[in-house]
Amino acid sequence: MKRILIINGPGNYHIKLATYFKDEGIDVHCIAREHLEQKEMTLNLPSENIFYLPAELRKLKLTDSYDIDLEPYLKYTFGFSDVKSVAKDYMKYFATLYEFIRGINEKFKYDLVIMWNYQVYLAAITKAYCDNTKTPVILLENGYFRPNTLSIDTVGLNSENSVPRSDKFYLEQYFPSDRLDDQHSDHGDGEYSINEISPIAKFYLKFKNYA
């Protein structure tokens, strides 16, 4: 059985995505940063497939040893968050989080990791691990035409994405203008319906030969 790790996204987006993959017969694991998030996940996934991050990290001893430079991956965390509020020795905290991600991946051997951008430290550290170990990832983010489009990439997002830098590529693309109609804008950020989630899941199932 194929196995996927999903890092949380906005609203209940990641929960819907996890439910879709589970219904496709894929073993889905999720990481919950908060108790309420953990509780919501248990409505859709077996409790043993959910890692409650605070409890998991309490099992580990703080470390400052890691085999990759984490700071480049934390530039958004450093830029938009008060990381010192996370922990007094926050680099030790991030290094310990890296070891946690390493531990669960070595145990469960994930075929794919899905995350919603990597501004939040959990996703940033996870992406660092995936890059270091060549673990396949799918990165999701709101598209440029919000809230009705999504960015999907396997390398990076925004300026770090893998899309061509040639204007010819974009001039040849078709973008359905009705996606910008008001009828598509009646949900909050992250509150995507399962009909909008399904193409993302099928994108992966098709091109990774999971289907």
CSV table of C-alpha atoms in Angstrom, one decimal:
chain,number,residue,atom,x,y,z
A,1,MET,CA,0.0,0.0,0.0
A,2,LYS,CA,1.2,3.5,-0.9
A,3,ARG,CA,1.7,5.9,2.0
A,4,ILE,CA,1.4,9.7,2.1
A,5,LEU,CA,2.2,12.3,4.7
A,6,ILE,CA,0.2,15.5,4.6
A,7,ILE,CA,1.3,18.7,6.4
A,8,ASN,CA,-1.5,20.9,7.4
A,9,GLY,CA,-3.0,23.6,5.2
A,10,PRO,CA,-5.5,26.4,5.5
A,11,GLY,CA,-8.9,25.7,7.0
A,12,ASN,CA,-9.9,22.1,6.6
A,13,TYR,CA,-8.2,21.7,3.2
A,14,HIS,CA,-5.7,19.1,4.3
A,15,ILE,CA,-8.4,17.1,6.1
A,16,LYS,CA,-10.4,16.9,2.9
A,17,LEU,CA,-7.4,16.0,0.9
A,18,ALA,CA,-6.5,13.3,3.4
A,19,THR,CA,-10.0,11.9,3.3
A,20,TYR,CA,-9.9,11.7,-0.5
A,21,PHE,CA,-6.6,9.8,-0.6
A,22,LYS,CA,-7.8,7.5,2.2
A,23,ASP,CA,-10.9,6.6,0.1
A,24,GLU,CA,-8.6,5.8,-2.8
A,25,GLY,CA,-7.0,3.1,-0.7
A,26,ILE,CA,-3.8,5.0,0.2
A,27,ASP,CA,-2.5,5.0,3.8
A,28,VAL,CA,-2.6,8.7,4.9
A,29,HIS,CA,-0.7,10.2,7.8
A,30,CYS,CA,-1.1,13.7,9.1
A,31,ILE,CA,0.7,15.9,11.6
A,32,ALA,CA,-1.5,18.1,14.0
A,33,ARG,CA,0.1,21.1,15.6
A,34,GLU,CA,-2.9,21.8,17.9
A,35,HIS,CA,-5.3,19.7,19.9
A,36,LEU,CA,-8.4,20.9,18.0
A,37,GLU,CA,-6.8,20.1,14.7
A,38,GLN,CA,-6.0,16.6,16.1
A,39,LYS,CA,-9.6,16.2,17.1
A,40,GLU,CA,-10.9,17.2,13.7
A,41,MET,CA,-8.5,14.7,12.0
A,42,THR,CA,-9.7,11.8,14.1
A,43,LEU,CA,-13.1,12.2,12.5
A,44,ASN,CA,-11.6,11.1,9.2
A,45,LEU,CA,-8.4,9.2,9.9
A,46,PRO,CA,-7.4,6.4,12.4
A,47,SER,CA,-5.9,7.9,15.5
A,48,GLU,CA,-2.6,6.0,15.0
A,49,ASN,CA,-2.2,7.9,11.6
A,50,ILE,CA,-2.2,11.3,13.4
A,51,PHE,CA,0.9,12.7,15.0
A,52,TYR,CA,0.1,15.3,17.7
A,53,LEU,CA,3.3,17.4,17.3
A,54,PRO,CA,3.6,18.7,20.9
A,55,ALA,CA,3.3,15.2,22.4
A,56,GLU,CA,5.7,13.7,19.8
A,57,LEU,CA,8.4,16.3,20.4
A,58,ARG,CA,8.2,15.9,24.2
A,59,LYS,CA,9.4,12.3,23.6
A,60,LEU,CA,12.6,13.6,22.1
A,61,LYS,CA,15.7,15.2,23.6
A,62,LEU,CA,16.5,18.6,22.3
A,63,THR,CA,19.4,18.4,19.8
A,64,ASP,CA,21.5,20.9,17.9
A,65,SER,CA,22.8,18.3,15.5
A,66,TYR,CA,21.5,18.0,11.9
A,67,ASP,CA,23.0,17.1,8.6
A,68,ILE,CA,21.6,20.1,6.5
A,69,ASP,CA,21.7,23.8,6.9
A,70,LEU,CA,18.2,24.6,8.1
A,71,GLU,CA,18.4,28.4,8.0
A,72,PRO,CA,17.8,28.9,4.3
A,73,TYR,CA,14.5,26.9,4.7
A,74,LEU,CA,13.4,29.0,7.6
A,75,LYS,CA,13.8,32.4,5.9
A,76,TYR,CA,10.0,32.8,5.7
A,77,THR,CA,9.6,31.7,9.3
A,78,PHE,CA,12.2,34.2,10.4
A,79,GLY,CA,10.7,36.9,8.2
A,80,PHE,CA,7.1,36.6,9.1
A,81,SER,CA,7.1,35.0,12.6
A,82,ASP,CA,8.5,35.7,16.0
A,83,VAL,CA,10.3,32.3,16.2
A,84,LYS,CA,11.7,33.1,19.6
A,85,SER,CA,8.2,32.7,20.9
A,86,VAL,CA,8.2,29.0,19.7
A,87,ALA,CA,11.0,28.0,22.1
A,88,LYS,CA,13.9,29.6,24.0
A,89,ASP,CA,16.5,27.6,22.1
A,90,TYR,CA,14.6,27.8,18.8
A,91,MET,CA,17.3,26.3,16.6
A,92,LYS,CA,17.5,23.3,18.9
A,93,TYR,CA,13.7,23.1,18.6
A,94,PHE,CA,13.9,23.1,14.8
A,95,ALA,CA,16.7,20.5,14.8
A,96,THR,CA,14.6,18.3,17.0
A,97,LEU,CA,11.7,18.7,14.7
A,98,TYR,CA,13.9,17.7,11.8
A,99,GLU,CA,14.8,14.5,13.7
A,100,PHE,CA,11.1,13.8,14.3
A,101,ILE,CA,10.4,14.1,10.6
A,102,ARG,CA,13.4,11.9,9.9
A,103,GLY,CA,12.2,9.3,12.4
A,104,ILE,CA,8.7,8.9,11.1
A,105,ASN,CA,9.9,8.8,7.5
A,106,GLU,CA,12.4,6.1,8.2
A,107,LYS,CA,9.7,4.2,10.0
A,108,PHE,CA,6.9,4.6,7.5
A,109,LYS,CA,8.8,5.2,4.3
A,110,TYR,CA,6.5,7.8,2.8
A,111,ASP,CA,6.1,7.7,-1.0
A,112,LEU,CA,5.0,11.3,-1.0
A,113,VAL,CA,4.8,14.4,1.3
A,114,ILE,CA,2.1,17.0,0.5
A,115,MET,CA,2.3,20.5,2.2
A,116,TRP,CA,0.7,23.9,1.9
A,117,ASN,CA,3.6,26.3,1.2
A,118,TYR,CA,6.5,26.3,3.5
A,119,GLN,CA,6.3,29.5,5.4
A,120,VAL,CA,5.2,27.8,8.6
A,121,TYR,CA,8.2,26.2,10.4
A,122,LEU,CA,6.7,22.7,10.4
A,123,ALA,CA,6.5,22.7,6.6
A,124,ALA,CA,9.8,24.4,6.2
A,125,ILE,CA,11.6,21.8,8.2
A,126,THR,CA,9.8,19.0,6.4
A,127,LYS,CA,10.8,20.4,3.0
A,128,ALA,CA,14.4,20.6,4.2
A,129,TYR,CA,14.3,16.9,5.1
A,130,CYS,CA,12.6,16.0,1.8
A,131,ASP,CA,15.1,17.9,-0.2
A,132,ASN,CA,18.0,16.3,1.7
A,133,THR,CA,16.6,12.8,1.2
A,134,LYS,CA,15.1,13.2,-2.3
A,135,THR,CA,11.6,12.4,-0.8
A,136,PRO,CA,9.0,13.4,-3.4
A,137,VAL,CA,6.9,16.4,-2.5
A,138,ILE,CA,3.9,18.2,-3.8
A,139,LEU,CA,3.7,21.9,-2.7
A,140,LEU,CA,0.4,23.7,-2.8
A,141,GLU,CA,-0.3,27.4,-2.5
A,142,ASN,CA,-3.0,29.9,-3.5
A,143,GLY,CA,-2.6,30.8,-7.1
A,144,TYR,CA,-2.1,34.3,-8.5
A,145,PHE,CA,-5.8,34.7,-9.2
A,146,ARG,CA,-7.3,34.3,-5.7
A,147,PRO,CA,-9.2,32.6,-4.3
A,148,ASN,CA,-10.0,30.5,-7.4
A,149,THR,CA,-6.7,29.1,-8.4
A,150,LEU,CA,-4.0,26.9,-6.9
A,151,SER,CA,-0.3,26.6,-7.5
A,152,ILE,CA,1.0,23.0,-7.6
A,153,ASP,CA,4.7,22.3,-7.8
A,154,THR,CA,7.2,19.6,-6.9
A,155,VAL,CA,10.2,21.9,-6.5
A,156,GLY,CA,9.2,25.2,-4.9
A,157,LEU,CA,6.7,28.1,-4.8
A,158,ASN,CA,6.6,31.7,-6.0
A,159,SER,CA,10.2,32.6,-7.2
A,160,GLU,CA,11.4,29.1,-6.3
A,161,ASN,CA,8.9,27.3,-8.5
A,162,SER,CA,9.8,25.0,-11.4
A,163,VAL,CA,7.7,26.7,-14.1
A,164,PRO,CA,9.4,27.9,-17.3
A,165,ARG,CA,10.8,31.4,-17.3
A,166,SER,CA,9.8,31.9,-21.0
A,167,ASP,CA,6.9,34.1,-22.0
A,168,LYS,CA,6.1,31.7,-24.8
A,169,PHE,CA,5.0,29.1,-22.3
A,170,TYR,CA,2.4,31.4,-20.7
A,171,LEU,CA,1.2,32.8,-24.0
A,172,GLU,CA,0.3,29.2,-25.1
A,173,GLN,CA,-1.7,28.4,-21.9
A,174,TYR,CA,-5.4,28.5,-21.8
A,175,PHE,CA,-7.0,30.0,-18.6
A,176,PRO,CA,-10.8,29.7,-18.4
A,177,SER,CA,-12.0,33.2,-17.6
A,178,ASP,CA,-15.1,31.9,-15.8
A,179,ARG,CA,-12.9,30.9,-12.9
A,180,LEU,CA,-12.8,34.5,-12.0
A,181,ASP,CA,-16.6,34.8,-11.8
A,182,ASP,CA,-18.2,35.7,-8.5
A,183,GLN,CA,-19.9,32.3,-8.4
A,184,HIS,CA,-16.5,30.7,-7.6
A,185,SER,CA,-15.8,33.1,-4.8
A,186,ASP,CA,-18.3,32.1,-2.2
A,187,HIS,CA,-15.9,30.2,0.1
A,188,GLY,CA,-13.3,31.5,2.5
A,189,ASP,CA,-9.6,30.9,2.1
A,190,GLY,CA,-8.9,27.2,2.3
A,191,GLU,CA,-12.6,26.1,2.3
A,192,TYR,CA,-12.4,24.2,-1.0
A,193,SER,CA,-15.1,21.7,-1.9
A,194,ILE,CA,-14.2,18.1,-2.6
A,195,ASN,CA,-14.9,18.8,-6.3
A,196,GLU,CA,-12.0,21.2,-6.3
A,197,ILE,CA,-9.8,18.9,-4.2
A,198,SER,CA,-10.3,15.9,-6.5
A,199,PRO,CA,-8.3,17.2,-9.5
A,200,ILE,CA,-5.3,17.7,-7.3
A,201,ALA,CA,-5.5,14.2,-6.0
A,202,LYS,CA,-6.0,12.8,-9.5
A,203,PHE,CA,-3.1,14.8,-10.8
A,204,TYR,CA,-0.9,12.9,-8.4
A,205,LEU,CA,-2.5,9.5,-8.9
A,206,LYS,CA,-2.2,9.8,-12.6
A,207,PHE,CA,1.3,11.1,-13.0
A,208,LYS,CA,2.8,9.0,-10.2
A,209,ASN,CA,1.1,5.8,-11.5
A,210,TYR,CA,-0.9,5.4,-8.3
A,211,ALA,CA,-4.2,4.9,-10.0
